[in-house]
GROMACS .gro file of C-alpha atoms in nm:
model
  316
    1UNK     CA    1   9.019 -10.998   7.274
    2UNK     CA    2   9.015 -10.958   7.655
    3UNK     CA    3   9.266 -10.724   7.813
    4UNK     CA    4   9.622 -10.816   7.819
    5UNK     CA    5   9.721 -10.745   8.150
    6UNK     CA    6   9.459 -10.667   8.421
    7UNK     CA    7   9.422 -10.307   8.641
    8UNK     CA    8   9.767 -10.244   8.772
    9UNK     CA    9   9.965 -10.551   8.653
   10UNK     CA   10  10.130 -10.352   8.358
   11UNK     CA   11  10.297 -10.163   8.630
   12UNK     CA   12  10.407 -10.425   8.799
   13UNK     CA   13  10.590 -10.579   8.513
   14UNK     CA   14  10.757 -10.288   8.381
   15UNK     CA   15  10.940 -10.272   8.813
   16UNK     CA   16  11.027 -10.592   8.753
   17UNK     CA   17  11.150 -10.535   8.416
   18UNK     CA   18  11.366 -10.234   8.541
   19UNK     CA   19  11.495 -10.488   8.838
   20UNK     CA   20  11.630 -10.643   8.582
   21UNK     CA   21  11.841 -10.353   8.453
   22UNK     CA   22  11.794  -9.970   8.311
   23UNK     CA   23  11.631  -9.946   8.024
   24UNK     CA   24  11.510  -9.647   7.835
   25UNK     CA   25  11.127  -9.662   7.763
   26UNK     CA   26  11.164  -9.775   7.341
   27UNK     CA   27  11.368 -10.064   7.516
   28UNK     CA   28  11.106 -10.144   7.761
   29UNK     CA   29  10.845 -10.158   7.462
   30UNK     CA   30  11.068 -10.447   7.292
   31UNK     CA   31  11.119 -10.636   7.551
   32UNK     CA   32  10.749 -10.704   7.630
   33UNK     CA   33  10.688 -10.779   7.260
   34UNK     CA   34  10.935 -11.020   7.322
   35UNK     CA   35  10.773 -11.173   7.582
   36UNK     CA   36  10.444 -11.193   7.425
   37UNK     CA   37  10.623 -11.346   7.104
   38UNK     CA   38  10.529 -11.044   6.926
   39UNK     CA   39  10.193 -11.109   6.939
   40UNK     CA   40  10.128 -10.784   7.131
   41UNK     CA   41  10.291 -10.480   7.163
   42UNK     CA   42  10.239 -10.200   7.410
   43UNK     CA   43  10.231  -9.872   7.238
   44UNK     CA   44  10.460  -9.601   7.381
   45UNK     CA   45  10.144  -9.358   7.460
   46UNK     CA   46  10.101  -9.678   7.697
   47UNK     CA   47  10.406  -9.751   7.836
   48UNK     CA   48  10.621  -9.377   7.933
   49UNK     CA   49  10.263  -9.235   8.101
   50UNK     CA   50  10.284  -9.568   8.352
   51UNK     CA   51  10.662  -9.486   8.373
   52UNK     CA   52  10.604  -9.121   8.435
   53UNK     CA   53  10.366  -9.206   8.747
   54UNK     CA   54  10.603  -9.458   8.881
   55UNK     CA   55  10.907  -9.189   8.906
   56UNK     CA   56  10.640  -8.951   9.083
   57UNK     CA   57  10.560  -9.182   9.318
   58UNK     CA   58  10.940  -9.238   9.351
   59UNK     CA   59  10.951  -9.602   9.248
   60UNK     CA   60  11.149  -9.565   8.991
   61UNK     CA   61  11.426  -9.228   8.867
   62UNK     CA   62  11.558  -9.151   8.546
   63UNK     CA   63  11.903  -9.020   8.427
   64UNK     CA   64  11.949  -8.896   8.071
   65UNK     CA   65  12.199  -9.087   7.824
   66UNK     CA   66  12.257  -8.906   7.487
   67UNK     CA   67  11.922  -8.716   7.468
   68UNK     CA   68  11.712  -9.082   7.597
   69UNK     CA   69  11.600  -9.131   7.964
   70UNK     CA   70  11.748  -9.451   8.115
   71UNK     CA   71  11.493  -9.596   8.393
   72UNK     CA   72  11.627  -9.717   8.715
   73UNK     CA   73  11.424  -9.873   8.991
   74UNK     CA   74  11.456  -9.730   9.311
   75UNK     CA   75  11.502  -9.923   9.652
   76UNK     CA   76  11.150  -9.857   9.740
   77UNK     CA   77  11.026  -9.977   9.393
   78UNK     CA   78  11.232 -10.340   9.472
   79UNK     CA   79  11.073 -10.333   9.817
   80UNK     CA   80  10.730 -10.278   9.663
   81UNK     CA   81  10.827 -10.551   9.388
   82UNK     CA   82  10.920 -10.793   9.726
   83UNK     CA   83  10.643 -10.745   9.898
   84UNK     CA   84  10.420 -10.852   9.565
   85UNK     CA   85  10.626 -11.163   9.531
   86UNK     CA   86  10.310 -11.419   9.438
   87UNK     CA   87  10.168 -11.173   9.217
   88UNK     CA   88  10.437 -11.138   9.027
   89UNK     CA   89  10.431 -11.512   8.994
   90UNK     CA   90  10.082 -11.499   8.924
   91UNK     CA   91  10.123 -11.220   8.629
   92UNK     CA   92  10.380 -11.464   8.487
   93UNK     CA   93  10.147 -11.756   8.434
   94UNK     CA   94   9.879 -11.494   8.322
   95UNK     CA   95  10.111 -11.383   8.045
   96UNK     CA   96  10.213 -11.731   7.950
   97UNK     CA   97   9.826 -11.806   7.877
   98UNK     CA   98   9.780 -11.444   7.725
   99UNK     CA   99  10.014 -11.570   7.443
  100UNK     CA  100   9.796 -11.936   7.415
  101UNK     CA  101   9.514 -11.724   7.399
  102UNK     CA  102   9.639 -11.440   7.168
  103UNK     CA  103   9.802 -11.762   6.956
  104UNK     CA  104   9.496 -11.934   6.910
  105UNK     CA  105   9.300 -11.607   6.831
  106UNK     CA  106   9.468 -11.605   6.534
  107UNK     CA  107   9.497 -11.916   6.464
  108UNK     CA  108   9.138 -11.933   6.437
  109UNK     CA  109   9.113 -11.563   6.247
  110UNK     CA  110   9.329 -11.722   6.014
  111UNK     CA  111   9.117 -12.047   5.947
  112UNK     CA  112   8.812 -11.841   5.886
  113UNK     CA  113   9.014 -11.600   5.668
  114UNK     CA  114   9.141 -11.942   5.487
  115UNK     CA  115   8.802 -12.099   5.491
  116UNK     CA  116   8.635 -11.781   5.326
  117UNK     CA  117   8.887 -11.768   5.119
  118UNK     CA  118   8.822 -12.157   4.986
  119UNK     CA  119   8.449 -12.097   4.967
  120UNK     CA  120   8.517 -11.767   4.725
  121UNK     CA  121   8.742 -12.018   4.469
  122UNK     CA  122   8.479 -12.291   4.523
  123UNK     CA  123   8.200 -12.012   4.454
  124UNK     CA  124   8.428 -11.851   4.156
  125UNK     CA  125   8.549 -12.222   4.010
  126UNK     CA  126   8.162 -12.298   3.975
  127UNK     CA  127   8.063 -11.939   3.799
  128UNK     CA  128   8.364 -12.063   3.600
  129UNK     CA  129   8.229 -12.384   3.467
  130UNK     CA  130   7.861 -12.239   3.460
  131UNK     CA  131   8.004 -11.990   3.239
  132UNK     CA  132   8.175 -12.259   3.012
  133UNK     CA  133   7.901 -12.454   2.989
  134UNK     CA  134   7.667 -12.164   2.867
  135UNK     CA  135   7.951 -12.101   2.597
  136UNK     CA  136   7.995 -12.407   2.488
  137UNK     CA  137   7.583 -12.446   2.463
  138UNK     CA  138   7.575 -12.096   2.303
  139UNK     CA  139   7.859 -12.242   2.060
  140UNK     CA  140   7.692 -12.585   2.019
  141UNK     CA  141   7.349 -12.396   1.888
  142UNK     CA  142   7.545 -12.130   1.698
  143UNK     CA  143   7.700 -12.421   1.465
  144UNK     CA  144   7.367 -12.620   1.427
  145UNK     CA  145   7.182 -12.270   1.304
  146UNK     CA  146   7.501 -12.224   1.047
  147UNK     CA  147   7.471 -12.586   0.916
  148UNK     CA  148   7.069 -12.518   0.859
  149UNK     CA  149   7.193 -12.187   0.647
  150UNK     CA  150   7.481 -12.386   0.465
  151UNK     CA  151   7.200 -12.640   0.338
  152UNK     CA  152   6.953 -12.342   0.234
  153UNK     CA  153   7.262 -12.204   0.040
  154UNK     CA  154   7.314 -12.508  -0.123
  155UNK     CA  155   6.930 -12.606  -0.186
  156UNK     CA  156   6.884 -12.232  -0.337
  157UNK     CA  157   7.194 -12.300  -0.531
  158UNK     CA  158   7.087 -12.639  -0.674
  159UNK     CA  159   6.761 -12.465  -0.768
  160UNK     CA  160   6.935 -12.161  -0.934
  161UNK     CA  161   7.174 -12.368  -1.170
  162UNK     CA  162   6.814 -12.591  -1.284
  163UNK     CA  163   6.624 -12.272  -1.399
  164UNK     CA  164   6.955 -12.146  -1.535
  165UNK     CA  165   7.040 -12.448  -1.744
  166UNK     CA  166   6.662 -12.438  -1.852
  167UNK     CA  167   6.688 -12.099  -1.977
  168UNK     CA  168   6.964 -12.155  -2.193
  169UNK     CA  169   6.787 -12.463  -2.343
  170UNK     CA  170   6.528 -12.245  -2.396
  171UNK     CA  171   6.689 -11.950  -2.579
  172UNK     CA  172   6.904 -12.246  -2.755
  173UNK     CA  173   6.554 -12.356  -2.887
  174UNK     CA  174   6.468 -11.959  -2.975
  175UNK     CA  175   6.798 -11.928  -3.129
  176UNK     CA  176   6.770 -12.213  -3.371
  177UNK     CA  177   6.402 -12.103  -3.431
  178UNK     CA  178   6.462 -11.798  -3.531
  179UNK     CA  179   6.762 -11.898  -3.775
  180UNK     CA  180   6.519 -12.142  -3.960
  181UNK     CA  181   6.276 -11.872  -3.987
  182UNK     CA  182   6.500 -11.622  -4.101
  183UNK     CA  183   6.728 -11.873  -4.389
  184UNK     CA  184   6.398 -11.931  -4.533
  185UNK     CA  185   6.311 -11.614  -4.567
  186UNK     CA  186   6.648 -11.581  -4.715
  187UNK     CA  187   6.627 -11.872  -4.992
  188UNK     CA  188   6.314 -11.675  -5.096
  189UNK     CA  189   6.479 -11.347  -5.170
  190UNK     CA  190   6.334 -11.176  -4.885
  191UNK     CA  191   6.596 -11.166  -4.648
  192UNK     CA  192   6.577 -10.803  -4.508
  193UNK     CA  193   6.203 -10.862  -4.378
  194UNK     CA  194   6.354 -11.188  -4.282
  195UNK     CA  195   6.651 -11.053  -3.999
  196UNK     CA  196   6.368 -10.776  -3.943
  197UNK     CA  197   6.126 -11.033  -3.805
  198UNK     CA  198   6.384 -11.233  -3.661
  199UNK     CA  199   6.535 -10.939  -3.436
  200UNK     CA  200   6.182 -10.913  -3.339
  201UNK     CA  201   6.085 -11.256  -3.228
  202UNK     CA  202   6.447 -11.266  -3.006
  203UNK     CA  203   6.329 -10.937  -2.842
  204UNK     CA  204   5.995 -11.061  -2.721
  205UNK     CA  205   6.127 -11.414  -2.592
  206UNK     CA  206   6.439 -11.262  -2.446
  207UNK     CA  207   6.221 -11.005  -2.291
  208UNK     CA  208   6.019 -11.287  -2.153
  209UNK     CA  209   6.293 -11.472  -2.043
  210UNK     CA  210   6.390 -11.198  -1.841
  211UNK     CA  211   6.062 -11.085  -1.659
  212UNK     CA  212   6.073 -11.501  -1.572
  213UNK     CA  213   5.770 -11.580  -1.826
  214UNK     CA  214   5.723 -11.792  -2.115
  215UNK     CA  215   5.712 -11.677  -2.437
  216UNK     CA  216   5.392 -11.810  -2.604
  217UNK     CA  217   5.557 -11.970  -2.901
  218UNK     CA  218   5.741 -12.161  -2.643
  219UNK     CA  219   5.493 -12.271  -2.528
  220UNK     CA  220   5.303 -12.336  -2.763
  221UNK     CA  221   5.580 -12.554  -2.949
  222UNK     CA  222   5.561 -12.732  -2.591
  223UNK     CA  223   5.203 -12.802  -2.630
  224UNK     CA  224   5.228 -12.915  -2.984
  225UNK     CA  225   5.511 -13.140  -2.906
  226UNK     CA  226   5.269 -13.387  -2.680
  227UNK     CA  227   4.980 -13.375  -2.918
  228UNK     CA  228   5.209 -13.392  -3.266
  229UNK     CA  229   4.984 -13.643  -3.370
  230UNK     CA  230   4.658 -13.417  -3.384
  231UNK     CA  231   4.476 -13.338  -3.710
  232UNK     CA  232   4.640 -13.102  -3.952
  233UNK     CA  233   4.389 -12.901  -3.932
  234UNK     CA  234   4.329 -12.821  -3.585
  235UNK     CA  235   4.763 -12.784  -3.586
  236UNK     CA  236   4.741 -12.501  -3.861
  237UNK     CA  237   4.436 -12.321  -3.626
  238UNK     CA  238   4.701 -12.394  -3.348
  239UNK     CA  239   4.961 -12.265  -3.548
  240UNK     CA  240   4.762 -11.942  -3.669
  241UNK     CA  241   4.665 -11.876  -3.346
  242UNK     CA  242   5.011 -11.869  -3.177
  243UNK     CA  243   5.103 -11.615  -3.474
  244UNK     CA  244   4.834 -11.372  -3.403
  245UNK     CA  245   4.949 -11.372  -3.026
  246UNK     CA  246   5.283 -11.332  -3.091
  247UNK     CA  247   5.222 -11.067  -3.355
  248UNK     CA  248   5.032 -10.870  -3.070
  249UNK     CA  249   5.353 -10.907  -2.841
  250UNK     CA  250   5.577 -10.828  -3.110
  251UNK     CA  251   5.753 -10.464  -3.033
  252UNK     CA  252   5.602 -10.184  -3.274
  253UNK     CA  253   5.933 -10.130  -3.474
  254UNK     CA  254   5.920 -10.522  -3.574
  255UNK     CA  255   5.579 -10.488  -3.759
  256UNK     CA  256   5.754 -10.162  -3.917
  257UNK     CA  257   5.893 -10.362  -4.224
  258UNK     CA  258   5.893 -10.094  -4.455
  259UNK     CA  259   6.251 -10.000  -4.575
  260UNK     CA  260   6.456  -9.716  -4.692
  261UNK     CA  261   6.590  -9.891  -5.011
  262UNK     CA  262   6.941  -9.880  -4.862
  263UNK     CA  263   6.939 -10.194  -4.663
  264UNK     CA  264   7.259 -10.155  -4.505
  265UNK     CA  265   7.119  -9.887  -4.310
  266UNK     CA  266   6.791 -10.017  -4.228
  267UNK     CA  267   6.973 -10.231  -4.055
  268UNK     CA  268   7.190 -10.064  -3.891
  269UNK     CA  269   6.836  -9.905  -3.745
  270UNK     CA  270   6.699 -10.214  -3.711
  271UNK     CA  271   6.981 -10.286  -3.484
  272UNK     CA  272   6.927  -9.945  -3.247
  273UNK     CA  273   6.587 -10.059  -3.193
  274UNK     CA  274   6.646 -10.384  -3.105
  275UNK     CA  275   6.899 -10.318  -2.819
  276UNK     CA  276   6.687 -10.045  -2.686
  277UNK     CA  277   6.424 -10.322  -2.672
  278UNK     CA  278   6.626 -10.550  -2.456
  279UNK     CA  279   6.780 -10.240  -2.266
  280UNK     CA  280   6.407 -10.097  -2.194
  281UNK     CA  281   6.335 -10.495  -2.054
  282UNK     CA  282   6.643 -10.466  -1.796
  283UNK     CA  283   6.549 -10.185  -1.645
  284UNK     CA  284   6.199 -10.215  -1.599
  285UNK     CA  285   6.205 -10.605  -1.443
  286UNK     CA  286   6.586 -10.585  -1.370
  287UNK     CA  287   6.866 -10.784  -1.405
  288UNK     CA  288   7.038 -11.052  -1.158
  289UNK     CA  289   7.386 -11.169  -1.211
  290UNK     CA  290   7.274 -11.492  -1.337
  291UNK     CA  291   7.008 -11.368  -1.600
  292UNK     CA  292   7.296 -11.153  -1.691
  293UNK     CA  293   7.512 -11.429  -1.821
  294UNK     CA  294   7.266 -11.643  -1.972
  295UNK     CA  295   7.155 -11.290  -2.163
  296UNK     CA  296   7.562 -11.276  -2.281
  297UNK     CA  297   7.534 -11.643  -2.427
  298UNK     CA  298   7.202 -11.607  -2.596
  299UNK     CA  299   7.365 -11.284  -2.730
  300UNK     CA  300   7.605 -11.468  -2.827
  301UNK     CA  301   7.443 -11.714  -3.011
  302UNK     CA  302   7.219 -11.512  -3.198
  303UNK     CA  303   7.496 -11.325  -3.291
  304UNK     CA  304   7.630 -11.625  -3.474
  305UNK     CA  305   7.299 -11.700  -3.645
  306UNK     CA  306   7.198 -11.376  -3.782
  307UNK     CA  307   7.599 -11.363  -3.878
  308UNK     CA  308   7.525 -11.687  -4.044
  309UNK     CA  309   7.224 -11.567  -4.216
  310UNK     CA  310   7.402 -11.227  -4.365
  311UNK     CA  311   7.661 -11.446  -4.530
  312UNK     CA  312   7.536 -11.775  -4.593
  313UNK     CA  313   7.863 -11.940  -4.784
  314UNK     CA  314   7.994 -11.924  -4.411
  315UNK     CA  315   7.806 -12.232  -4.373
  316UNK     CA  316   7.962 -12.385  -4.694
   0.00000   0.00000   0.00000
């Protein structure tokens, strides 16, 4: 911004504003930032210096008024002020385009304070939508990866409930094995070797069933079942075979089928060993939550069989 008022023009102005009338130097202040529409204001370390030099060179006098000094201008300050006529006028017009200058100064500081101002919220609405566009991609591809997990759940599902509902066919098929096996060892008279051997053969398929195996009479009654029309014969080799195997498998207490004469308590025995069997089974291979319930209904079921087999007018 160039200088307001040029080398010695502010002291003009402030004779002809004390031709006007006294004034005290805070008024002289106002009334230029009047005429400058208060777009400039002199500051006083400005003004009372120029009015200071203007009473020493005995232009202008002072007279105090409640603690202020009132300015007066002297006759040799109006005949200075008369003979500088066409400056004065001059100074006028310079002041009048001071203010269209000073205006449109900040007018235009203004505009480029508004125009940065625009290009920030242009630059801050774009980061914006960049933003929400990376969060709804982020979103987008977070939803696709959870509907690829959701089918895996349900495809591992699916595939849990088919093993599970062939195990229990399985141990349904043990189960109704073993209570053959066992009632005709009972219409012979020989029913303590009978639940003996029947404990035994549940231990080893259960304990397969739970180490995810197959018991080799399973599948050996699988075999059979395709080639049922072989020669009896090569069945009864088949058949002799499967025994020996499943003898070898068979836990050590099961082949133990000497009793105690007091069959109650052989039992009771019997019964010790077997659940240590199972319990040995679990903790070596562990146990899932799912092998856990099938275990309960096969439990369960030859529970009902050997029950069965101990008091056969149930049946009746």
């Amino acid at each position: 911004m160039s200088p307001v008022f040029a080398h010695g023009r502010l002291r003009l102005y402030l004779l002809k504003l004390l031709d006007e009338a006294p004034r005290h130097g805070y008024e002289v202040i106002r009334l230029l930032e009047e005429r400058f529409q208060g777009l400039y204001a002199p500051s006083a370390g400005t003004v009372y210096p120029r009015l200071a030099k203007l009473e020493a060179e005995g232009l202008v006098t002072h007279a105090s008024e409640g603690g202020r000094k009132v300015y007066s201008i002297t006759d040799a300050g109006r005949a200075e002020l008369a003979g500088r006529g066409a400056e004065l006028t001059d100074l006028e017009r310079e002041i009048r385009d001071s203010v269209s200058e000073l205006a449109a100064e900040i007018r235009d500081d203004v505009r480029g304070a508004a125009g940065r101002v625009r290009s920030e919220m242009r630059a801050a609405a774009g980061q914006t939508r960049k933003a929400e566009g990376s969060s709804f991609a982020d979103a987008k591809e977070e939803l696709r990866r959870a509907k690829q997990e959701w089918k895996e759940q349900a495809r591992q599902a699916k595939a849990e409930a088919q093993s599970a509902r062939h195990q229990a066919k399985e141990f349904q098929r043990i189960a109704q094995q073993v209570q053959e096996e066992v009632q005709d060892r009972f219409s012979r008279g020989d029913w303590p070797k009978g639940v003996w051997e029947g404990l035994s053969d549940i231990t080893a398929q259960l304990g397969g069933l739970v180490a995810g195996t197959t018991h080799p009479k399973a599948a050996a009654e699988a075999a059979g079942a395709s080639g049922a029309g072989r020669a009896t014969g090569e069945a009864g080799g088949a058949a002799s075979a499967d025994g020996a195997d499943e003898a070898a498998r068979a836990p050590e207490w099961a082949r133990d089928t000497e009793g105690s004469g007091d069959p109650g308590r052989d039992l009771d025995r019997l019964l010790d060993r077997f659940r240590d069997e199972i319990r040995d089974a679990a903790r070596d291979h562990g146990v899932t939550g799912d092998q856990l319930a099938e275990t309960r209904r096969h439990l369960s079921t030859a529970a009902v069989r050997i029950t069965d087999v101990l008091n056969p007018r149930r049946e009746g």
